[in-house]
PDB file of C-alpha atoms in Angstrom:
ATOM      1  CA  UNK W  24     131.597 152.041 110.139  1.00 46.00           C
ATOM      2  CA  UNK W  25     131.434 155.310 107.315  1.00 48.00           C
ATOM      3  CA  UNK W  26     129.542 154.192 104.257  1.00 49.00           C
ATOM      4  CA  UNK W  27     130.293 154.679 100.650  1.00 47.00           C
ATOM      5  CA  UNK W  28     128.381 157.279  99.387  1.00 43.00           C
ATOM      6  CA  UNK W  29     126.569 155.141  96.838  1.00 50.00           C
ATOM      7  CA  UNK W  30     125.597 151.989  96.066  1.00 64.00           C
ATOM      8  CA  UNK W  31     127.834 151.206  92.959  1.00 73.00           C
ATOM      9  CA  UNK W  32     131.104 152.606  95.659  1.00 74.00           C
ATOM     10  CA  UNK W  33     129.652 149.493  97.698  1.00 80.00           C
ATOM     11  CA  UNK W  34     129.552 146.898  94.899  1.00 89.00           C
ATOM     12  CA  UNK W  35     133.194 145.809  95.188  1.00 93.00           C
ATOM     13  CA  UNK W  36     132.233 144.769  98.535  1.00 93.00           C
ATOM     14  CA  UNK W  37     129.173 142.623  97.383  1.00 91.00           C
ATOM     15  CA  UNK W  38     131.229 140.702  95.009  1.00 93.00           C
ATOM     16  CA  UNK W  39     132.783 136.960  96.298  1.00 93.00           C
ATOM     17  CA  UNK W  40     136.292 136.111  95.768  1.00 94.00           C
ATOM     18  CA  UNK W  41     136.932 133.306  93.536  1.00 93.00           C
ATOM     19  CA  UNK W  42     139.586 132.637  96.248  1.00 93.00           C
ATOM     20  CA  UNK W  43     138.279 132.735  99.245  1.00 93.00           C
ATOM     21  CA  UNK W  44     134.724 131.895 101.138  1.00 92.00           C
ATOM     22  CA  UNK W  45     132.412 134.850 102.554  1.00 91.00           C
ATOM     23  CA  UNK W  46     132.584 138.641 101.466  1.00 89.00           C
ATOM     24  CA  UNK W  47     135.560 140.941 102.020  1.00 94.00           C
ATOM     25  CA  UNK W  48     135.414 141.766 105.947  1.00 92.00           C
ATOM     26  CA  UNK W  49     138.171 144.647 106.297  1.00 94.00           C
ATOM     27  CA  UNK W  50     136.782 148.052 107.653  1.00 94.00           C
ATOM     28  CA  UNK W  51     135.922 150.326 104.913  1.00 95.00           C
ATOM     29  CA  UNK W  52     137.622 153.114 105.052  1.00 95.00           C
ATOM     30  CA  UNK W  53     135.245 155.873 104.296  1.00 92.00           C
ATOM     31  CA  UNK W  54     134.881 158.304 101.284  1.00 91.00           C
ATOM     32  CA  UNK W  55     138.084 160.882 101.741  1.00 92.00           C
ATOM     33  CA  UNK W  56     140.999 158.925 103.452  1.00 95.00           C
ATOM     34  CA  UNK W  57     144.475 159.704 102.943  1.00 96.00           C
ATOM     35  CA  UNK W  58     146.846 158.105 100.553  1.00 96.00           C
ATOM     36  CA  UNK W  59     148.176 155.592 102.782  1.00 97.00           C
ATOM     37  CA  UNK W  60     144.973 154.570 103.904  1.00 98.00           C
ATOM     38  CA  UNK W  61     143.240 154.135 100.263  1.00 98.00           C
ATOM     39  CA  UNK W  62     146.353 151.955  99.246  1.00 97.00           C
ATOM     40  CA  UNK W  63     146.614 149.703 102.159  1.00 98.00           C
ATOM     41  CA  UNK W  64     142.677 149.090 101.556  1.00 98.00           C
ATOM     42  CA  UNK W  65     143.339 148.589  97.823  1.00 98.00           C
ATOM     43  CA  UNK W  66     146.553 145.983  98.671  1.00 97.00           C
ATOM     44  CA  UNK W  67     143.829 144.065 101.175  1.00 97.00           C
ATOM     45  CA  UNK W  68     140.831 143.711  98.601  1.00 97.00           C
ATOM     46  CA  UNK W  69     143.116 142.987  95.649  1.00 97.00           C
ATOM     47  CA  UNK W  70     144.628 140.306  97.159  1.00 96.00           C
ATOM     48  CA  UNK W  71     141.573 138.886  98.329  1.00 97.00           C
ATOM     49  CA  UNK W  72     140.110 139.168  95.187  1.00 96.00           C
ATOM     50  CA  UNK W  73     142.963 137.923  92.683  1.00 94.00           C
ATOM     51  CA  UNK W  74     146.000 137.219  94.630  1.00 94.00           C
ATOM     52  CA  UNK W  75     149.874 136.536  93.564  1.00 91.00           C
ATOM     53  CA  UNK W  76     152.248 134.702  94.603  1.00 89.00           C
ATOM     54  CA  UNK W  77     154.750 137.288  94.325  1.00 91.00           C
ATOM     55  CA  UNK W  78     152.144 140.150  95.082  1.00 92.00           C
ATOM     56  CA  UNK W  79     154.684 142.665  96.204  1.00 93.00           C
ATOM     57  CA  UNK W  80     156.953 142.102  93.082  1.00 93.00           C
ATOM     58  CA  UNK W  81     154.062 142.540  90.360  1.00 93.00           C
ATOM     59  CA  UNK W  82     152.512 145.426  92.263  1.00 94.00           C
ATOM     60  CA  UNK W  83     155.482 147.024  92.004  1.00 94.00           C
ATOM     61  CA  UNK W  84     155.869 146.580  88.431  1.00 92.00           C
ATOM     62  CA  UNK W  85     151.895 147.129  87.591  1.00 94.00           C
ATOM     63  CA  UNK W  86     151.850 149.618  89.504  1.00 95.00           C
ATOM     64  CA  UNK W  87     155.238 151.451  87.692  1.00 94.00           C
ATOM     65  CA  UNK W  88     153.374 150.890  84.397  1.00 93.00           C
ATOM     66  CA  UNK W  89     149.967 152.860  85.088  1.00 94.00           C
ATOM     67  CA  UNK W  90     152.179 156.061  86.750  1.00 95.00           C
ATOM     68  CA  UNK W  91     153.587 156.382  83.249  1.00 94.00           C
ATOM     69  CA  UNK W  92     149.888 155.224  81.802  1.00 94.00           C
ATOM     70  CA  UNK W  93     149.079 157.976  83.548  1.00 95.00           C
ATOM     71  CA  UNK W  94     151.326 160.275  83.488  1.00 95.00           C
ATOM     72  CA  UNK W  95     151.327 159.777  79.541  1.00 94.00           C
ATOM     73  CA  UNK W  96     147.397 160.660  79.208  1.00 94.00           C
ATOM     74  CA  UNK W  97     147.734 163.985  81.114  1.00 95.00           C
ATOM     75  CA  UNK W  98     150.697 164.897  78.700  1.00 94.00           C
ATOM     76  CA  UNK W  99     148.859 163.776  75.862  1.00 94.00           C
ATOM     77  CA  UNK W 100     146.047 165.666  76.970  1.00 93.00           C
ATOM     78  CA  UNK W 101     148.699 168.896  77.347  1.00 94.00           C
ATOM     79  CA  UNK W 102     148.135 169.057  80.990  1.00 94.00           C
ATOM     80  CA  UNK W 103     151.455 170.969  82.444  1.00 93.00           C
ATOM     81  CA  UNK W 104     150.521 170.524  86.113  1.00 93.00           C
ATOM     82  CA  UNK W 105     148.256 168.184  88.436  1.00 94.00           C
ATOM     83  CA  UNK W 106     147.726 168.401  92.225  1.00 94.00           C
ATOM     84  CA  UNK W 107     150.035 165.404  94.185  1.00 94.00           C
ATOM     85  CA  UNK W 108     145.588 164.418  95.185  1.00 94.00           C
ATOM     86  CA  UNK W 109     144.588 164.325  91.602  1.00 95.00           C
ATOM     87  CA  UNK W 110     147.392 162.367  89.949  1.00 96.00           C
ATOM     88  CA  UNK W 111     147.831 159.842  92.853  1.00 97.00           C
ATOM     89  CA  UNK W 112     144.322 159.086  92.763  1.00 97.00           C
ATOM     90  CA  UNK W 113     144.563 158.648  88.841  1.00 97.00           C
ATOM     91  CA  UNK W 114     147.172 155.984  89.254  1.00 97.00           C
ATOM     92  CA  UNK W 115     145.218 153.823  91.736  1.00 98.00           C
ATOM     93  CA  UNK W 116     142.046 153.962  89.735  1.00 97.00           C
ATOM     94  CA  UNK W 117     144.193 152.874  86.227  1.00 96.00           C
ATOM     95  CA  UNK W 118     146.197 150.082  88.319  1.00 97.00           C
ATOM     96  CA  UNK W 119     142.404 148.880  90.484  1.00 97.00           C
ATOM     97  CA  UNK W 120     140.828 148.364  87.403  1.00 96.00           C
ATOM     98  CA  UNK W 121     143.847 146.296  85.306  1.00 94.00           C
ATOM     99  CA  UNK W 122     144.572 143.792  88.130  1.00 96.00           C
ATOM    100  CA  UNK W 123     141.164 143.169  88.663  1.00 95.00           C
ATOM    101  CA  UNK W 124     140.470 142.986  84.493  1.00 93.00           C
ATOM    102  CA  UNK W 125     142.165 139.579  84.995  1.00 90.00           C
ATOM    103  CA  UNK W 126     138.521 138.388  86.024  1.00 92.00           C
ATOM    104  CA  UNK W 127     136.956 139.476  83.426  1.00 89.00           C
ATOM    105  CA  UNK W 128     134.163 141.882  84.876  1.00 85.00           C
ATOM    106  CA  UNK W 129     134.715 145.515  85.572  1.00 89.00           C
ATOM    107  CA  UNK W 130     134.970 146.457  89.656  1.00 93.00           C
ATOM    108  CA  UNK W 131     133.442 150.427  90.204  1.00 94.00           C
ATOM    109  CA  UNK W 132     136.695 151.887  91.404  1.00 96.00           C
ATOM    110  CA  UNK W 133     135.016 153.115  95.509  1.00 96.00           C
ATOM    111  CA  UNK W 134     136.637 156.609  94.876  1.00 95.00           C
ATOM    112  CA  UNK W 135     135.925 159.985  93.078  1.00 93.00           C
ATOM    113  CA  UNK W 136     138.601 162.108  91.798  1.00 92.00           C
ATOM    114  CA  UNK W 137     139.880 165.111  94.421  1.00 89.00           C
ATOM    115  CA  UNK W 138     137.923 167.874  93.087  1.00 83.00           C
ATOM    116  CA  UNK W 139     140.093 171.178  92.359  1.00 73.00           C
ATOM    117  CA  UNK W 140     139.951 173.524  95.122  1.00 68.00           C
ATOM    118  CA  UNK W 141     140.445 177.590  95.655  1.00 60.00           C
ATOM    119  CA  UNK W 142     142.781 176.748  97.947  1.00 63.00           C
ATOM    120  CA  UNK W 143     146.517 175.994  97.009  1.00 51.00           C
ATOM    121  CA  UNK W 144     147.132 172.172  96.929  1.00 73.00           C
ATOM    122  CA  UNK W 145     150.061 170.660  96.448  1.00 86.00           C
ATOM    123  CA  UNK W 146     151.762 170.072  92.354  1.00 91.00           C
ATOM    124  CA  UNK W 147     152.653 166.318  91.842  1.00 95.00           C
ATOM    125  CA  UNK W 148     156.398 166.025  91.756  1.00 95.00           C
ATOM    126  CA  UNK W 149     155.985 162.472  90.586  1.00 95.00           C
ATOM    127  CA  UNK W 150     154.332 163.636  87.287  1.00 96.00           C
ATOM    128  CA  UNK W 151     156.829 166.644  87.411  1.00 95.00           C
ATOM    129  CA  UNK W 152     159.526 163.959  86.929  1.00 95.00           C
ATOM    130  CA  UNK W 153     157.769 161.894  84.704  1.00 94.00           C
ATOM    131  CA  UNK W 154     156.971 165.119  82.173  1.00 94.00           C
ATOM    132  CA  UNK W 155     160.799 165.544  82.399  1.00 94.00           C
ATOM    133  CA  UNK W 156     161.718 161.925  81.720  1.00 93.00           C
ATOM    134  CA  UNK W 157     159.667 162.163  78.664  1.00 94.00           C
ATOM    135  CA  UNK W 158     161.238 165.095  77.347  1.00 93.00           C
ATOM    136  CA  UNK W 159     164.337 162.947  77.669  1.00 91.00           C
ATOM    137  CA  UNK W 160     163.375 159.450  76.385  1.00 88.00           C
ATOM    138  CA  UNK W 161     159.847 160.211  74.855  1.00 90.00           C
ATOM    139  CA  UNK W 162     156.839 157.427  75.029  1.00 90.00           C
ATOM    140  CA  UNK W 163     157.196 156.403  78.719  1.00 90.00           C
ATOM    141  CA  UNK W 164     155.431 153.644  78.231  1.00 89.00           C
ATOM    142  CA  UNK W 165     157.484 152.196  75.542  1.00 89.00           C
ATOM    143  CA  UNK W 166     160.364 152.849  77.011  1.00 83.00           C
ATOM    144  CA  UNK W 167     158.873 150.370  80.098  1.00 80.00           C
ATOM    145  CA  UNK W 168     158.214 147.731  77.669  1.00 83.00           C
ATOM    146  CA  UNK W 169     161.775 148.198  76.423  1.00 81.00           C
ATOM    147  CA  UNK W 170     163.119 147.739  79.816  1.00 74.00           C
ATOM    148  CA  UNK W 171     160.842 144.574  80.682  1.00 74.00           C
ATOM    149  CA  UNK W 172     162.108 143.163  77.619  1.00 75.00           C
ATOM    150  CA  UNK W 173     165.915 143.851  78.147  1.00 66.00           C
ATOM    151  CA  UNK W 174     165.100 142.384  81.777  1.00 64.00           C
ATOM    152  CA  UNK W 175     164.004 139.104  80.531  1.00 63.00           C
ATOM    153  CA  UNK W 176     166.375 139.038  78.064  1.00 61.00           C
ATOM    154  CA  UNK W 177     169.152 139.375  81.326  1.00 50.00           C
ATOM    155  CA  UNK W 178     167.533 136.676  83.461  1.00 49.00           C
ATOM    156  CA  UNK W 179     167.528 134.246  80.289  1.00 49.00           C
ATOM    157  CA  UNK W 180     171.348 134.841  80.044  1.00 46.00           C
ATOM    158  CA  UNK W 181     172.078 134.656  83.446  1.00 42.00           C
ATOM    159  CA  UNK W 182     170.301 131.444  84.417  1.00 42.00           C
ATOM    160  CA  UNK W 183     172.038 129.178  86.933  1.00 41.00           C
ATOM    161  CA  UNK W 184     173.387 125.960  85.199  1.00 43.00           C
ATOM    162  CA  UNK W 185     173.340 124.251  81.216  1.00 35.00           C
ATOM    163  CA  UNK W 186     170.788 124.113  79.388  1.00 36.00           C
ATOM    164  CA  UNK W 187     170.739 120.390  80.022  1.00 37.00           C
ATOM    165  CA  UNK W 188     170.177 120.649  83.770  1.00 36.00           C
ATOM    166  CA  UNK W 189     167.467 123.552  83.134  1.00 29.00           C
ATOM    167  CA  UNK W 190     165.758 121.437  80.957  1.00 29.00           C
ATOM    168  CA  UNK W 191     166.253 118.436  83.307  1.00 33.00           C
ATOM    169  CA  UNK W 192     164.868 120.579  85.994  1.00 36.00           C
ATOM    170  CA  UNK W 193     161.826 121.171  84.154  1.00 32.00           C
ATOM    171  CA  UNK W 194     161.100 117.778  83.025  1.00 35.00           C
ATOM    172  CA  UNK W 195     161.605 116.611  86.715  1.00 41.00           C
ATOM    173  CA  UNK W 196     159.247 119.086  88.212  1.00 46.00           C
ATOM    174  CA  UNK W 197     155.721 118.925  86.600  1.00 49.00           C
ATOM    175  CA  UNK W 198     154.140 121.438  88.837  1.00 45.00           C
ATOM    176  CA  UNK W 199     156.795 124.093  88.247  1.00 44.00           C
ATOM    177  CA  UNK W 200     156.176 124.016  84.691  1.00 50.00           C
ATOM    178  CA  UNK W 201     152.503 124.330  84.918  1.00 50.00           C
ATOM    179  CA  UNK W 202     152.623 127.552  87.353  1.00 47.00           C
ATOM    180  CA  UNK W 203     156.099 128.986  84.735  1.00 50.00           C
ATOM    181  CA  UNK W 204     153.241 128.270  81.713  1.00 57.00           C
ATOM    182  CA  UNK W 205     150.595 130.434  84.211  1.00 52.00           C
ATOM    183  CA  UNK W 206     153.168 132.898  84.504  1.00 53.00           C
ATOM    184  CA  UNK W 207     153.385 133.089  80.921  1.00 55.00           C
ATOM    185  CA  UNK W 208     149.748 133.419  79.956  1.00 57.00           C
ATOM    186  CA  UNK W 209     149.681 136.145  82.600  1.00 59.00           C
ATOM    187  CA  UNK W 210     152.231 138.187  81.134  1.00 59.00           C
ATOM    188  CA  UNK W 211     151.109 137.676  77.236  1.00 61.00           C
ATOM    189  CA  UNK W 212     147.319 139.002  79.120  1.00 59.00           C
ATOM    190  CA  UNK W 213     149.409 142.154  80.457  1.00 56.00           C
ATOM    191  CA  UNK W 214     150.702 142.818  77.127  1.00 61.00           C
ATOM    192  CA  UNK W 215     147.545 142.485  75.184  1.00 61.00           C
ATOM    193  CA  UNK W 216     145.931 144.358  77.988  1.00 58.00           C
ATOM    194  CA  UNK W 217     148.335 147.394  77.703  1.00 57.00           C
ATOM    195  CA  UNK W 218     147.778 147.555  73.919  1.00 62.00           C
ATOM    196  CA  UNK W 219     143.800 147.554  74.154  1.00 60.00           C
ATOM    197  CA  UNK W 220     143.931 150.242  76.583  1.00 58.00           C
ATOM    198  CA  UNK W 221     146.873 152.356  74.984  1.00 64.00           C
ATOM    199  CA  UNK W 222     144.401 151.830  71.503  1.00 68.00           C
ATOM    200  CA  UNK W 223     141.787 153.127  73.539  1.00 64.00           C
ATOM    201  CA  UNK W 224     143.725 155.990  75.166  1.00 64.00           C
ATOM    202  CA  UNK W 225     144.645 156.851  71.548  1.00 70.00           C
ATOM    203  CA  UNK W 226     140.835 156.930  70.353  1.00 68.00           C
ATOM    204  CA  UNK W 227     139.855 158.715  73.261  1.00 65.00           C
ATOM    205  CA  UNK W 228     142.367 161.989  72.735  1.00 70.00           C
ATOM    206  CA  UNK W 229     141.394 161.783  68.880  1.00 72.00           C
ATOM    207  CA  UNK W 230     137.980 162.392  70.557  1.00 68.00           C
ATOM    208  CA  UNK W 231     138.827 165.089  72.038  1.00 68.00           C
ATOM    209  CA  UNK W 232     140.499 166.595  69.124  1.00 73.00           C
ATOM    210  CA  UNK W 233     137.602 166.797  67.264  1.00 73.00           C
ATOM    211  CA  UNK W 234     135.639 168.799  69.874  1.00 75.00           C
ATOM    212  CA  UNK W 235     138.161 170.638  70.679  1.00 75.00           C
ATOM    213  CA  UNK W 236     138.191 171.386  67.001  1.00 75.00           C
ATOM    214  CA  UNK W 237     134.348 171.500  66.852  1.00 75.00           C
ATOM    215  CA  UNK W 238     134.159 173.968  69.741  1.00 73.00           C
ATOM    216  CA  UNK W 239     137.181 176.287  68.348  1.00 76.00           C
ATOM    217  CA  UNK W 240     134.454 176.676  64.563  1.00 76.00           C
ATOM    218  CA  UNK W 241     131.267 177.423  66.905  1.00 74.00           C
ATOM    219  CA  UNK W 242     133.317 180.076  68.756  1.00 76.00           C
ATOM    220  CA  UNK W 243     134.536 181.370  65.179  1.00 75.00           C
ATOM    221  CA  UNK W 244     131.597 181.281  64.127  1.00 73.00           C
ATOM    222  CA  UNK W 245     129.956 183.141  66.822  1.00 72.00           C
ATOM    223  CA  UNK W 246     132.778 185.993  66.487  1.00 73.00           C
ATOM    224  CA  UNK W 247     131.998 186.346  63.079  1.00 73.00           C
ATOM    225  CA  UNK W 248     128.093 187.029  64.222  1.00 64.00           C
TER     226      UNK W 248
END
C-alpha cells in the first residue's frame, strides 16, 4: 500500500470515528491520484467519520457552496485563470475541512496543492463559469444563501396537508421532531460556519493588501535609490 508522504498526511487515518469501532480500513490511495480517485476516498472517510442521513443530498449542496467559496477567493485575490488540477483540488480541501469542522478539531487535509508546471495544463472551465456568473449576479456566495433561503421558503409553502395535521404529525411522532430539531442546529452551524470563514477570507485579502502595498513602497523606494 503507497504511503502518505508525511506523518501529519497520515493523521486522518489515526483518528477514531465517533461512529464507528476500529480505524478507517479503505486503501489509501497514494500521494497524486486522479480526481475521481481523491473524491471517492474523501466520500468513504467522511462518511465514516461524520455521516448523514441524506449524505448525497448535503454533499451536493456543501459541496456547491465551497466551488463558489472558492471560486470567490481566487477572484478576490484577482486571479483570471487556474489549472482544472489547482482549482479542483481547492474545492475538496475547503469542503474536507467544513464537514469535518462539525467535530470540532481540525483534520490535515492528506493532499498538497498541484504545483504549476512548464508544461501546458489544462484552464478550469468550472471557475471560467463561475468568474462569468459573477460578472452577472456578483457575490456568488450570497447569491447561494439567497437561493437556500427562497428554497425553504418553497418547501414551507408547499407542504402536504393543514397546518393542523402538520402539527398533529409532529406531536404524534417524537423522534421525528428530535432528528427535524438536529437538522436545524445543523443548518444554523452551516450558517455561522460560512460567516466565520467568509470574516476570515475577508481579513486574510486585507492581509494581503497591505503587503502588497508594503512591497509596491520598498520597490519605490529602491527605484528612487
Amino acid at each position: 500500500m503507497p504511503e502518505p508522504n508525511t506523518t501529519e498526511e497520515m493523521e486522518h487515518r489515526n483518528i477514531p470515528s465517533r461512529f464507528h469501532d476500529g480505524f478507517f480500513s479503505r486503501t489509501w490511495v497514494g500521494n497524486n491520484p486522479t480526481l475521481h480517485q481523491r473524491r471517492q476516498y474523501m466520500r468513504a472517510y467522511l462518511e465514516w467519520r461524520l455521516p448523514h442521513e441524506d449524505m448525497d443530498n448535503q454533499e451536493r449542496k456543501l459541496r456547491d457552496l465551497e466551488e463558489r467559496k472558492a471560486a470567490m477567493w481566487l477572484i478576490n485575490s484577482d486571479v483570471i485563470e487556474i489549472s482544472t488540477e489547482q482549482f479542483e483540488w481547492l474545492v475538496d480541501e475547503k469542503f474536507w475541512h467544513t464537514w469535518l469542522s462539525y467535530l470540532g478539531e481540525r483534520t490535515p487535509f492528506p493532499w498538497r496543492c498541484p504545483q504549476e508546471t512548464d508544461e501546458p495544463t489544462r484552464v478550469s472551465q468550472a471557475f471560467e463559469g463561475w468568474l462569468e456568473a459573477h460578472r452577472r449576479e456578483g457575490d456568488l456566495v450570497e447569491v447561494w444563501k439567497a437561493l437556500e433561503a427562497e428554497s425553504r421558503g418553497v418547501e414551507q409553502r408547499h407542504a402536504p396537508g393543514s397546518e393542523g395535521d402538520v402539527v398533529a404529525q409532529r406531536s404524534s411522532d417524537p423522534a421525528r421532531d428530535n432528528e427535524s430539531e438536529q437538522l436545524h442546529q445543523l443548518e444554523q452551524q452551516v450558517i455561522q460556519l460560512q460567516q466565520e470563514l467568509q470574516r476570515q477570507d475577508e481579513q486574510l485579502l486585507q492581509k494581503d493588501e497591505r503587503i502588497r502595498e508594503l512591497e509596491e513602497r520598498l520597490r519605490q523606494q529602491d527605484d528612487r535609490s
